Tab-separated table of C-alpha atoms and ligand atoms in Angstrom:
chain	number	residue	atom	x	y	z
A	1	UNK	CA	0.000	0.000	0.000
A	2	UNK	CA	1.223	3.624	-0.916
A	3	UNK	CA	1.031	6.378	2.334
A	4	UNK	CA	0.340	9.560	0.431
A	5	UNK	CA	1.307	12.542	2.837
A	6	UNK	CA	-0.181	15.639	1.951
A	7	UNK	CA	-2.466	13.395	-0.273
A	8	UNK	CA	-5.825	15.860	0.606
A	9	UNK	CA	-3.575	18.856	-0.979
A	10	UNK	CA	-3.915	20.383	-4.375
A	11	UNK	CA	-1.730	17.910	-5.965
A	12	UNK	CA	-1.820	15.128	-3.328
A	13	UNK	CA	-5.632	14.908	-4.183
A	14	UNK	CA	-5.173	14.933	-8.287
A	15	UNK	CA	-2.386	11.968	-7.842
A	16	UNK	CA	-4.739	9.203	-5.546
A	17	UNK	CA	-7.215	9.604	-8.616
A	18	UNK	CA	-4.176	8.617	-10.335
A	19	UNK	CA	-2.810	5.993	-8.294
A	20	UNK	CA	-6.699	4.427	-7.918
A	21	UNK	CA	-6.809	4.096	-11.667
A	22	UNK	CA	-3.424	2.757	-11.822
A	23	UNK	CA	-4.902	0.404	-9.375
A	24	UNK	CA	-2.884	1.080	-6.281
A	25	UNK	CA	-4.188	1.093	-3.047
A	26	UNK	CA	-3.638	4.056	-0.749
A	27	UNK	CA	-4.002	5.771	2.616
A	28	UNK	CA	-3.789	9.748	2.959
A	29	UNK	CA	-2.364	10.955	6.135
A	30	UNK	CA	-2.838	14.942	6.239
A	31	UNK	CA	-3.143	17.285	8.992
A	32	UNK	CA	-5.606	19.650	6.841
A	33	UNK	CA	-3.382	22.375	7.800
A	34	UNK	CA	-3.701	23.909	4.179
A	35	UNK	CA	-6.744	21.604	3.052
A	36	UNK	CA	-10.149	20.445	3.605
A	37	UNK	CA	-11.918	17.032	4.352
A	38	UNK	CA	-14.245	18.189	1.518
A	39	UNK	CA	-11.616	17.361	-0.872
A	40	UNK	CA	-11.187	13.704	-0.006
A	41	UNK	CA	-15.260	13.517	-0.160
A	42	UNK	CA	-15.066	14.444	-3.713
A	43	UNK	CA	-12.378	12.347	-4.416
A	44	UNK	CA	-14.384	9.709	-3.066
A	45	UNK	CA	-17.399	10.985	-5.618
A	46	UNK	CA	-14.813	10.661	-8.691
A	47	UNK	CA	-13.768	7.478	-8.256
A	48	UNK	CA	-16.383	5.698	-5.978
A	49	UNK	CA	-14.768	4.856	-3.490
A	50	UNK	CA	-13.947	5.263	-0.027
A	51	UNK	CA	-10.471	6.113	0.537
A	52	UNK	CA	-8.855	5.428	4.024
A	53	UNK	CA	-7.264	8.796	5.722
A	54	UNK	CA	-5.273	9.075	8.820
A	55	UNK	CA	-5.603	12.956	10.118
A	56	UNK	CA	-2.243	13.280	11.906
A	57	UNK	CA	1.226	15.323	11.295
A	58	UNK	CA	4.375	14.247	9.619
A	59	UNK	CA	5.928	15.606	12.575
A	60	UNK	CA	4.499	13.371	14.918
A	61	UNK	CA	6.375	9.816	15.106
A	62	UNK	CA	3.542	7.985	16.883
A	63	UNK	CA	0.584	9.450	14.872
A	64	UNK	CA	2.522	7.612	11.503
A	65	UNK	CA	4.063	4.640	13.987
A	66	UNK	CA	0.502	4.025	14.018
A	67	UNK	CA	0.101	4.433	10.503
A	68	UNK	CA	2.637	1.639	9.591
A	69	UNK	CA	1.052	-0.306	12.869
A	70	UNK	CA	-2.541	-0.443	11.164
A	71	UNK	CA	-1.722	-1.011	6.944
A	72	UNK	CA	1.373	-2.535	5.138
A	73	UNK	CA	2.738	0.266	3.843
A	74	UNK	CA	5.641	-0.224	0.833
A	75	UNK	CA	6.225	2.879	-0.259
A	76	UNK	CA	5.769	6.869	0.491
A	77	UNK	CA	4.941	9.460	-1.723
A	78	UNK	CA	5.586	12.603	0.259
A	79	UNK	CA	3.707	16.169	-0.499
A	80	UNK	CA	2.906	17.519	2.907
A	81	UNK	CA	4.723	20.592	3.606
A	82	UNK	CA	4.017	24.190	3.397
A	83	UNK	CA	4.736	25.845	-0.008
A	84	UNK	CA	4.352	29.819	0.414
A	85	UNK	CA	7.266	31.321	-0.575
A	86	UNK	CA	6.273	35.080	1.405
A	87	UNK	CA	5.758	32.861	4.416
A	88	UNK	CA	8.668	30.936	4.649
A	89	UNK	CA	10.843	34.658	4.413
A	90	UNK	CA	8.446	36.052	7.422
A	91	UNK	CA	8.376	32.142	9.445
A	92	UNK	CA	11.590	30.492	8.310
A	93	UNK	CA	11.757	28.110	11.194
A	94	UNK	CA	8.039	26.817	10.860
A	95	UNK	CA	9.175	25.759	7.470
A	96	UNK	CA	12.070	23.798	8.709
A	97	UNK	CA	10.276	22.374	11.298
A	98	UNK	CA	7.241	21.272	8.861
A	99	UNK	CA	9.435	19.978	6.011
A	100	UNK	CA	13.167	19.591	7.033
A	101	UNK	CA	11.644	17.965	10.444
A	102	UNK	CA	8.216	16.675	9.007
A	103	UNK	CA	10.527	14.649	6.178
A	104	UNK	CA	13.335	13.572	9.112
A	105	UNK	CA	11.056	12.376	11.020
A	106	UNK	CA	8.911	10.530	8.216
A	107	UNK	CA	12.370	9.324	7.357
A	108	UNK	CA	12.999	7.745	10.425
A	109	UNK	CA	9.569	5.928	10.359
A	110	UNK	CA	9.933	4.493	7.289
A	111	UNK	CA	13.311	3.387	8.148
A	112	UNK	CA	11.802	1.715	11.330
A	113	UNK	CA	9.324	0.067	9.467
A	114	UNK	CA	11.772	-1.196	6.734
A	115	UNK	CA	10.015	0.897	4.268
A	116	UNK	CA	12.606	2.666	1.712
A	117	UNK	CA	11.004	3.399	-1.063
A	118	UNK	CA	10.420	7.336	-1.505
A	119	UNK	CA	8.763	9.860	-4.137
A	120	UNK	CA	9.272	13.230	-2.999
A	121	UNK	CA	7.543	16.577	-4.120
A	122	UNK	CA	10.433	18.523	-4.738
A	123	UNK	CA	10.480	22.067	-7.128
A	124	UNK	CA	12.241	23.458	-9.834
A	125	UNK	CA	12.950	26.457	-7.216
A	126	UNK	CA	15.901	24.277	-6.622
A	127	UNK	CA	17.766	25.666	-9.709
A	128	UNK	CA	17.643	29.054	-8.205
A	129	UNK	CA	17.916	31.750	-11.169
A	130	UNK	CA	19.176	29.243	-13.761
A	131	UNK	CA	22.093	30.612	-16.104
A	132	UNK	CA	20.253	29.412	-19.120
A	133	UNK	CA	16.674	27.503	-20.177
A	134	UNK	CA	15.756	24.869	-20.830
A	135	UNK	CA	16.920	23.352	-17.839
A	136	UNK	CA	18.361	19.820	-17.348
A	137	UNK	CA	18.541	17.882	-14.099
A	138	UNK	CA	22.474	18.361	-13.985
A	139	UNK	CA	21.954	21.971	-13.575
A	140	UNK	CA	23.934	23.871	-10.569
A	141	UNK	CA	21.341	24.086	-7.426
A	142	UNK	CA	20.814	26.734	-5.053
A	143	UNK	CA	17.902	28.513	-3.207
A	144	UNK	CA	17.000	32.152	-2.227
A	145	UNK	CA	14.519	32.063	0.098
A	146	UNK	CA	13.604	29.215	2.937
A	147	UNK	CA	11.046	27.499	1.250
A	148	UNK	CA	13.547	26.484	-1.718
A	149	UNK	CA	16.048	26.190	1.073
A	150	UNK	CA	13.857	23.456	2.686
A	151	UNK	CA	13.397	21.709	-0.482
A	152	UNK	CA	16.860	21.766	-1.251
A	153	UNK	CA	18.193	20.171	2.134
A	154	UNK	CA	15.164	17.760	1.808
A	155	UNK	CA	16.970	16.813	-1.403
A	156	UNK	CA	20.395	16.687	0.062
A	157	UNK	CA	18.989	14.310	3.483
A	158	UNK	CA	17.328	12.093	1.036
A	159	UNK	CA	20.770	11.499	-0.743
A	160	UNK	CA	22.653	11.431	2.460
A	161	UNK	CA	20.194	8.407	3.555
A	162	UNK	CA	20.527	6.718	0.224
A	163	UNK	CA	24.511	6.657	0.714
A	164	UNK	CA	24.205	5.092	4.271
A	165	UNK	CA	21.865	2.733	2.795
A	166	UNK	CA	21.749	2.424	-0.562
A	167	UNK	CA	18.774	-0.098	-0.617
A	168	UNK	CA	16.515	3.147	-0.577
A	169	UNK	CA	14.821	4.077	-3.568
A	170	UNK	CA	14.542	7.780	-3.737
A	171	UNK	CA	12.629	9.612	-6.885
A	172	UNK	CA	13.011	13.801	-6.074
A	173	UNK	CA	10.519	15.096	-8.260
A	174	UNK	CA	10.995	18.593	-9.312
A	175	UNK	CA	7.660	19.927	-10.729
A	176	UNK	CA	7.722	23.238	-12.810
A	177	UNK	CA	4.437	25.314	-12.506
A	178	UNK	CA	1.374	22.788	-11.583
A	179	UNK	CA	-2.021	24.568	-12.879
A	180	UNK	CA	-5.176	23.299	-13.679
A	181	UNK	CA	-7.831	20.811	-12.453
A	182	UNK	CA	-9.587	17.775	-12.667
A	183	UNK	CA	-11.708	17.548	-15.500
A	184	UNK	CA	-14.563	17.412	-13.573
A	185	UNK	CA	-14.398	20.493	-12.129
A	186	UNK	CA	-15.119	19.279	-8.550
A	187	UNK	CA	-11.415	19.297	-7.182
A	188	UNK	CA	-8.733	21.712	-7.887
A	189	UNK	CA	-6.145	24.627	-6.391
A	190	UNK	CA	-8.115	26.100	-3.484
A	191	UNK	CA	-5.584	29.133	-1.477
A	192	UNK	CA	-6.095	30.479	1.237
A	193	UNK	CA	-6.569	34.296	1.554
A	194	UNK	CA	-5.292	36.256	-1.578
A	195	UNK	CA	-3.836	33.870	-3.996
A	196	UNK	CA	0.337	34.178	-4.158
A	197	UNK	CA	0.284	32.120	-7.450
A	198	UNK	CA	-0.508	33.583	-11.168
A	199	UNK	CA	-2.993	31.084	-12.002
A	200	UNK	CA	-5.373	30.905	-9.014
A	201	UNK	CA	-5.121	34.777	-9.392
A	202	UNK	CA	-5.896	34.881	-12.718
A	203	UNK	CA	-9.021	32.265	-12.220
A	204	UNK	CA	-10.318	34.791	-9.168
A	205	UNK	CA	-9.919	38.231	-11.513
A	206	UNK	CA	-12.115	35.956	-14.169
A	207	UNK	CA	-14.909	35.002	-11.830
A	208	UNK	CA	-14.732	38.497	-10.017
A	209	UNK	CA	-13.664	37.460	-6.939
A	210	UNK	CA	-10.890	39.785	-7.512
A	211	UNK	CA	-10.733	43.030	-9.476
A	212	UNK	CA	-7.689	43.590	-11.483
A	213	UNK	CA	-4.552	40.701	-11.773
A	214	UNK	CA	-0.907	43.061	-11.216
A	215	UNK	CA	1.924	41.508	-13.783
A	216	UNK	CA	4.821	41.610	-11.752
A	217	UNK	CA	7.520	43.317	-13.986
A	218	UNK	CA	6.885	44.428	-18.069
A	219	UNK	CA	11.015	44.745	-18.592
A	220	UNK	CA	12.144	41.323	-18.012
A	221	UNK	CA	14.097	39.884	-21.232
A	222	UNK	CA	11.537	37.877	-22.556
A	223	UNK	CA	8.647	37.753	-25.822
A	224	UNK	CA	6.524	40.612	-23.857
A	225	UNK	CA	8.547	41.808	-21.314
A	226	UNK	CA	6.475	39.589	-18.829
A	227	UNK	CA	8.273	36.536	-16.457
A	228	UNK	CA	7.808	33.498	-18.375
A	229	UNK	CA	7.311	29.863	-16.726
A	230	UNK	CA	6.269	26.282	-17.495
A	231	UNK	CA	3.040	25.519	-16.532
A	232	UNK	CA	2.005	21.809	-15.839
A	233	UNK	CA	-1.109	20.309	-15.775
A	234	UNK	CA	-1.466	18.916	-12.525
A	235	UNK	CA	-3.160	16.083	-14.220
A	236	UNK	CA	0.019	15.327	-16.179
A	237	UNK	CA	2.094	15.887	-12.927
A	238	UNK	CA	0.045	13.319	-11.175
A	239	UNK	CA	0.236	10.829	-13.567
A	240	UNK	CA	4.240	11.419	-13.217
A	241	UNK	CA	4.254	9.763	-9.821
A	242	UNK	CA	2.010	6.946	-11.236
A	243	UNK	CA	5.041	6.430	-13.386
A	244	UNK	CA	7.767	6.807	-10.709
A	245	UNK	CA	6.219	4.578	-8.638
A	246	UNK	CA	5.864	2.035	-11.527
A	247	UNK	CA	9.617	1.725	-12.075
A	248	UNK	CA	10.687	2.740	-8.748
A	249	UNK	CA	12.742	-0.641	-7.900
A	250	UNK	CA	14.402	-0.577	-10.767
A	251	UNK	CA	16.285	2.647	-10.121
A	252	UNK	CA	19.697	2.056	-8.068
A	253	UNK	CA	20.506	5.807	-7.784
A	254	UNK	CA	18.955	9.035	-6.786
A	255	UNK	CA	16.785	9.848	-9.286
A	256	UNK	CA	16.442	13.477	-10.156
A	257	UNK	CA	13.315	13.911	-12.149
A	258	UNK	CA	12.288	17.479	-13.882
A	259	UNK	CA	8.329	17.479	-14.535
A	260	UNK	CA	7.652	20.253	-16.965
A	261	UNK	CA	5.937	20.410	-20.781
A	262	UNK	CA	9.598	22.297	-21.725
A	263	UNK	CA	7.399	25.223	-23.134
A	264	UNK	CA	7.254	28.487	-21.609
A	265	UNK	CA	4.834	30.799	-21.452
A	266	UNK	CA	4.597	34.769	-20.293
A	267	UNK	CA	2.104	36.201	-17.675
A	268	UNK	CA	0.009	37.833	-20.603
A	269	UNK	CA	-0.222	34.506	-22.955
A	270	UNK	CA	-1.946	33.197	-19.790
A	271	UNK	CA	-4.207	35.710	-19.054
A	272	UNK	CA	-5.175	35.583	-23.089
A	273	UNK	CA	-5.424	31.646	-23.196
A	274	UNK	CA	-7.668	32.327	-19.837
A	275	UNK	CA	-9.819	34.623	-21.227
A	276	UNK	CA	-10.511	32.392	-24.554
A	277	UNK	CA	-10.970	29.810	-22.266
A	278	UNK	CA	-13.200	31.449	-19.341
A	279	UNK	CA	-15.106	33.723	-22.603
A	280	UNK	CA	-14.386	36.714	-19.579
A	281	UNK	CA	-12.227	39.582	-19.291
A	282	UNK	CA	-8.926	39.327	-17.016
A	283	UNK	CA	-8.524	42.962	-16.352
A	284	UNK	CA	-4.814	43.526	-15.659
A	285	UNK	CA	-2.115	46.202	-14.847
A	286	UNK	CA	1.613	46.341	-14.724
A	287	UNK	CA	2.993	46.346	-11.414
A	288	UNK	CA	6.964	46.256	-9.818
A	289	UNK	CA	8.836	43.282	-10.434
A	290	UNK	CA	8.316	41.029	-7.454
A	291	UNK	CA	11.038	40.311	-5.675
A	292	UNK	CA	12.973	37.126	-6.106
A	293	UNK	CA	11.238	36.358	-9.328
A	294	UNK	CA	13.161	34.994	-12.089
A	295	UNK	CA	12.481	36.104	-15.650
A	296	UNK	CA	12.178	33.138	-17.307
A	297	UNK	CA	12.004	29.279	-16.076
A	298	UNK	CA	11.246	26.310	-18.142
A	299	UNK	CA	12.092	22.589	-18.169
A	300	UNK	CA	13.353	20.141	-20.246
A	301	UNK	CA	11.834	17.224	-19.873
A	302	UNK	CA	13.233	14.729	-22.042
A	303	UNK	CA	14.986	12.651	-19.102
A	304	UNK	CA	10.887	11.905	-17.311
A	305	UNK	CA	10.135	10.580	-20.946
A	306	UNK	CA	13.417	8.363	-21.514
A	307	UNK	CA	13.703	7.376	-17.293
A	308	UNK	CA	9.642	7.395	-16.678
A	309	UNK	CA	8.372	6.751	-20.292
A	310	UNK	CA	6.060	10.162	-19.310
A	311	UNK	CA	5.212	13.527	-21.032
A	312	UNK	CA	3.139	16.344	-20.767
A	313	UNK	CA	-0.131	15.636	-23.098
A	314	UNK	CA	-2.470	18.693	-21.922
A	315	UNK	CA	-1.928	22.136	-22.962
A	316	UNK	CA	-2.432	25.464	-21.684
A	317	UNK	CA	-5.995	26.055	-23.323
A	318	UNK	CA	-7.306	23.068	-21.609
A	319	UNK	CA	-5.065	23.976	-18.259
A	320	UNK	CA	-7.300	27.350	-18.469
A	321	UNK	CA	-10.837	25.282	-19.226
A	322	UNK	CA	-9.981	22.951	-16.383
A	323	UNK	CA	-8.810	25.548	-14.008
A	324	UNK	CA	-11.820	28.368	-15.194
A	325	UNK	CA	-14.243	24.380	-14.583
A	326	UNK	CA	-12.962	24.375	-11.153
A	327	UNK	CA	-13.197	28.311	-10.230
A	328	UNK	CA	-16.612	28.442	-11.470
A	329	UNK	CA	-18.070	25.853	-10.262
A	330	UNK	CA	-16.466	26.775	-6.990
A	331	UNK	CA	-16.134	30.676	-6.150
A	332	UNK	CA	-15.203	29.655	-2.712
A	333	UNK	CA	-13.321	26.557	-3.432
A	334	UNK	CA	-14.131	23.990	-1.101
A	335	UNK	CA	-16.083	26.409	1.664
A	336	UNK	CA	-20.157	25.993	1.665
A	337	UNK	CA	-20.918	29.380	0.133
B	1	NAD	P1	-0.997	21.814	-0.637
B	1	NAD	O1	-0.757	22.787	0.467
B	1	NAD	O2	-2.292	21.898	-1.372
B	1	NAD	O3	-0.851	20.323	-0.086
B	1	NAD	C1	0.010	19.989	0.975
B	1	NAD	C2	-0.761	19.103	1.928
B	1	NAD	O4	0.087	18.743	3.018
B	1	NAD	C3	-1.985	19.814	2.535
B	1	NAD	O5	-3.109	18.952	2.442
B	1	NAD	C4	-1.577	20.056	3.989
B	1	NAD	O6	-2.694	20.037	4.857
B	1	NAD	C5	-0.623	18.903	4.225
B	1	NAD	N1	0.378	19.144	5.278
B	1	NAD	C6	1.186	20.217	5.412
B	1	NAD	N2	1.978	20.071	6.496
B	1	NAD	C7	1.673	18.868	7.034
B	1	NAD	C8	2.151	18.160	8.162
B	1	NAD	N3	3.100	18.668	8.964
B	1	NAD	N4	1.620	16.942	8.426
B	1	NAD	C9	0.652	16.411	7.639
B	1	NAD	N5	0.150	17.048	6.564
B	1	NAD	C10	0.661	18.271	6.264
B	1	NAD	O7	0.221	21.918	-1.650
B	1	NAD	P2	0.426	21.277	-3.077
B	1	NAD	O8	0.392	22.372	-4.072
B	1	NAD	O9	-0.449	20.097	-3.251
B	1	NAD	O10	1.943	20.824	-2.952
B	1	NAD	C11	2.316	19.522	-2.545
B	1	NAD	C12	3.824	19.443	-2.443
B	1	NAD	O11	4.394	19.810	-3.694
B	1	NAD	C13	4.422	20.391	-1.406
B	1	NAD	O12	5.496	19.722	-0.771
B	1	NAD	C14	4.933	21.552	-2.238
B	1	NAD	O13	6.025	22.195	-1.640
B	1	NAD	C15	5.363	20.827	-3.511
B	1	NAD	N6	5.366	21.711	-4.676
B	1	NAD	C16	4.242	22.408	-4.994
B	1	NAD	C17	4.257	23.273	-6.075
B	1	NAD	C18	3.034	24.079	-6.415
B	1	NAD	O14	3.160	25.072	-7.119
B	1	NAD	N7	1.834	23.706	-5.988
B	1	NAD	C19	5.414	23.404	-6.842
B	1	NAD	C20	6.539	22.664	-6.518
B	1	NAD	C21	6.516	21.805	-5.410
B	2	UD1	C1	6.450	30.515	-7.326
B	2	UD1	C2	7.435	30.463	-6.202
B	2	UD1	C3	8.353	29.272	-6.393
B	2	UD1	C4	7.553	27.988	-6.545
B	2	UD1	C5	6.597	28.164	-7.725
B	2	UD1	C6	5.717	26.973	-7.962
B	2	UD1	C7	7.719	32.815	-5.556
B	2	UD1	C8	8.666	33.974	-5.503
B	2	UD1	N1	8.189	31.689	-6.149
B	2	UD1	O1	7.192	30.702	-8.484
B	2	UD1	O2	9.238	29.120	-5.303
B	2	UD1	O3	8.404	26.893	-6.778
B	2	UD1	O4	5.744	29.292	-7.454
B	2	UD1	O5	4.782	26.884	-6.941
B	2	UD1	O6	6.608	32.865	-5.043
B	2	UD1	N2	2.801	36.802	-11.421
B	2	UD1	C9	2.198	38.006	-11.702
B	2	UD1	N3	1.163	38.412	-10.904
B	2	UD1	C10	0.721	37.674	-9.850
B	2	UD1	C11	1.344	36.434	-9.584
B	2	UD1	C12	2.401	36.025	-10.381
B	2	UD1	O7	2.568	38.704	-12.641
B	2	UD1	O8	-0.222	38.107	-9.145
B	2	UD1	C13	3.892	36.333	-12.318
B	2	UD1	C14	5.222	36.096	-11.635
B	2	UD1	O9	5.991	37.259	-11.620
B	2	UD1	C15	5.804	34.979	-12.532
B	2	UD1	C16	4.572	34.213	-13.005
B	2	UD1	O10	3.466	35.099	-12.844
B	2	UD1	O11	6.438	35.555	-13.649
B	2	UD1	C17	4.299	32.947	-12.215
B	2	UD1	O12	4.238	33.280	-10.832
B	2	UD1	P1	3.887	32.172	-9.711
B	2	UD1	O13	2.650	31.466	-10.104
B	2	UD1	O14	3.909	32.848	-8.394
B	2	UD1	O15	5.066	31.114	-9.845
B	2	UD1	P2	6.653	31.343	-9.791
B	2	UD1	O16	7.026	32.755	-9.729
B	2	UD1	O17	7.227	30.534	-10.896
């Protein structure tokens, strides 16, 4: 059985659709800190099912003792943590504690519980302000701000216990920008507060929750002047660990895996492929470059398709239809209105 940490988040809950088609069984543990139970209900809807969830924190080594006590657990695909980049400048130790600590100590269970097999939700953050594009796995690493910093040593303490033991099996996932939502339009990307992200920002200006989107910066070196990035389907993403998992024991090295489409696109191609998509107006202005942004940040991702046998297959028009399904159907995302 797979433990899916995190598995209730935005991504966590797009992958155990994944993993239930692919027929693998599953139980979530999640402490809801940046999700609802309403998310795991309408998983439950889409595939018809019930799905087994532990509520407990990484952190806590007898809430996930129990965990491996209760279901035969062979392998870990790891997405809880906290992801807000602000945040982590503002709180750096609460994201050390939640995902340098919450990974130790899931580390340590596992370990216990002779369970070494590990797919980890890492970010392509961990290139830092790469010196060209597309960018390949072998790229130098670095981080500016905690968050990336947390990924990063998560990397590095995965490696370290591969060395000391190399009968681990460690995949570190680096996604690009995940977008997008189920086709149904009954799960999908639900912030909290005022969205940090483009996408989720965009989706709000669309459905009027918000009134105009700001485009950080209109001088960077790119097509429009406008940062450019690789958005992901989070449906393609998901499948992605579907695939790692599949060849997981035949990998007898740290596998560092970039998930991207390797096409970039600016802020203003996605507000135009959102408005064709959404048929409404994203009224935008041009605002100060935000700080830390990169201008321009895309993958390539021909090592997933020769090491995974996966690619990208959905594009940004239907990352907009999917995403615009989700916002509105849902103007308060998973909150009763
Ligand atoms: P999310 O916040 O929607 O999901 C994370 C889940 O983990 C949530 O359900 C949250 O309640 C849970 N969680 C957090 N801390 C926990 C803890 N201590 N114990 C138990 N559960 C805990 O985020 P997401 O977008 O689904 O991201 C999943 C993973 O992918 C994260 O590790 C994130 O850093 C990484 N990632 C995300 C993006 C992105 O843009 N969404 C990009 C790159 C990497
Ligand atoms: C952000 C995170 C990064 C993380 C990635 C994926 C920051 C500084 N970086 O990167 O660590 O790995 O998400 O989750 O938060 N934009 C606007 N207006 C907005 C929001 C964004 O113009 O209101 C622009 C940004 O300048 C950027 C692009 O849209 O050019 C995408 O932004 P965003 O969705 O926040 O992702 P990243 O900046 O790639």
């Amino acid at each position: 059985m797979v433990l899916v940490t995190g598995g209730a988040g935005y991504i966590g809950s797009h992958t155990i659709i994944a993993l239930d088609e692919a027929g693998y069984d599953f139980v979530v543990f999640d402490n809801f800190c940046n999700s609802s139970k309403e998310s795991i209900t309408r998983v439950e809807n889409i595939i018809d099912k019930k799905i087994k969830v532990i509520e407990g924190d990484i952190r806590d080594a007898k809430a996930l003792q129990s965990v491996f006590d209760t279901y035969k657990i062979d392998s870990v695909i790891h997405f809880a943590g906290l992801k807000a980049v602000g945040e982590s400048v503002e709180k750096p130790l609460k994201y050390y504690d939640y995902n340098v600590n919450g990974t130790v100590v899931l580390c340590d269970a596992m370990s216990k519980n002779g369970v070494k097999k590990i797919v980890f939700s890492s970010s392509a953050t961990v290139y830092g302000d790469p010196a060209t594009t597309p960018i390949t796995e072998d790229f130098p690493l670095s981080a500016t701000n905690p968050y990336g910093r947390s990924k990063l040593m998560i990397e590095e303490i995965l490696r370290d216990i591969y060395v000391s033991d190399n009968s681990w099996k460690v995949v570190l996932l680096r996604y690009f920008n995940p977008v997008g939502a189920h086709e149904s339009g009954t799960i999908g990307e639900d912030p909290n507060g005022i969205p940090n992200n483009l996408m989720p920002f965009i989706a709000q200006t669309a459905v009027g929750k918000r009134d105009v989107l700001s485009v950080f910066g209109d001088d960077y070196d790119t097509k429009d002047g406008s940062g450019v990035r690789d958005y992901i389907h989070v449906v393609d993403l998901a499948d992605g660990h579907v695939k790692a998992l599949n060849k997981i024991d035949g990998f007898d090295e740290v596998m560092s895996i970039n998930l991207g489409t390797g096409n970039g696109y600016s802020v203003i191609e996605m507000v135009k492929a959102f408005e064709r998509a959404s048929g409404k107006k994203v009224p935008y202005k041009t605002a100060p470059r935000r700080s830390g942004d990169i201008a321009t940040c895309f993958a390539d991702p021909s090592y997933a398709k020769d090491i995974l046998g996966w690619v990208a297959t959905k594009g940004v028009d239907q990352m907009c239809e999917d995403s615009w399904r989700w916002q509105s159907n849902n103007p308060n995302g998973y909150a009763k209105s």
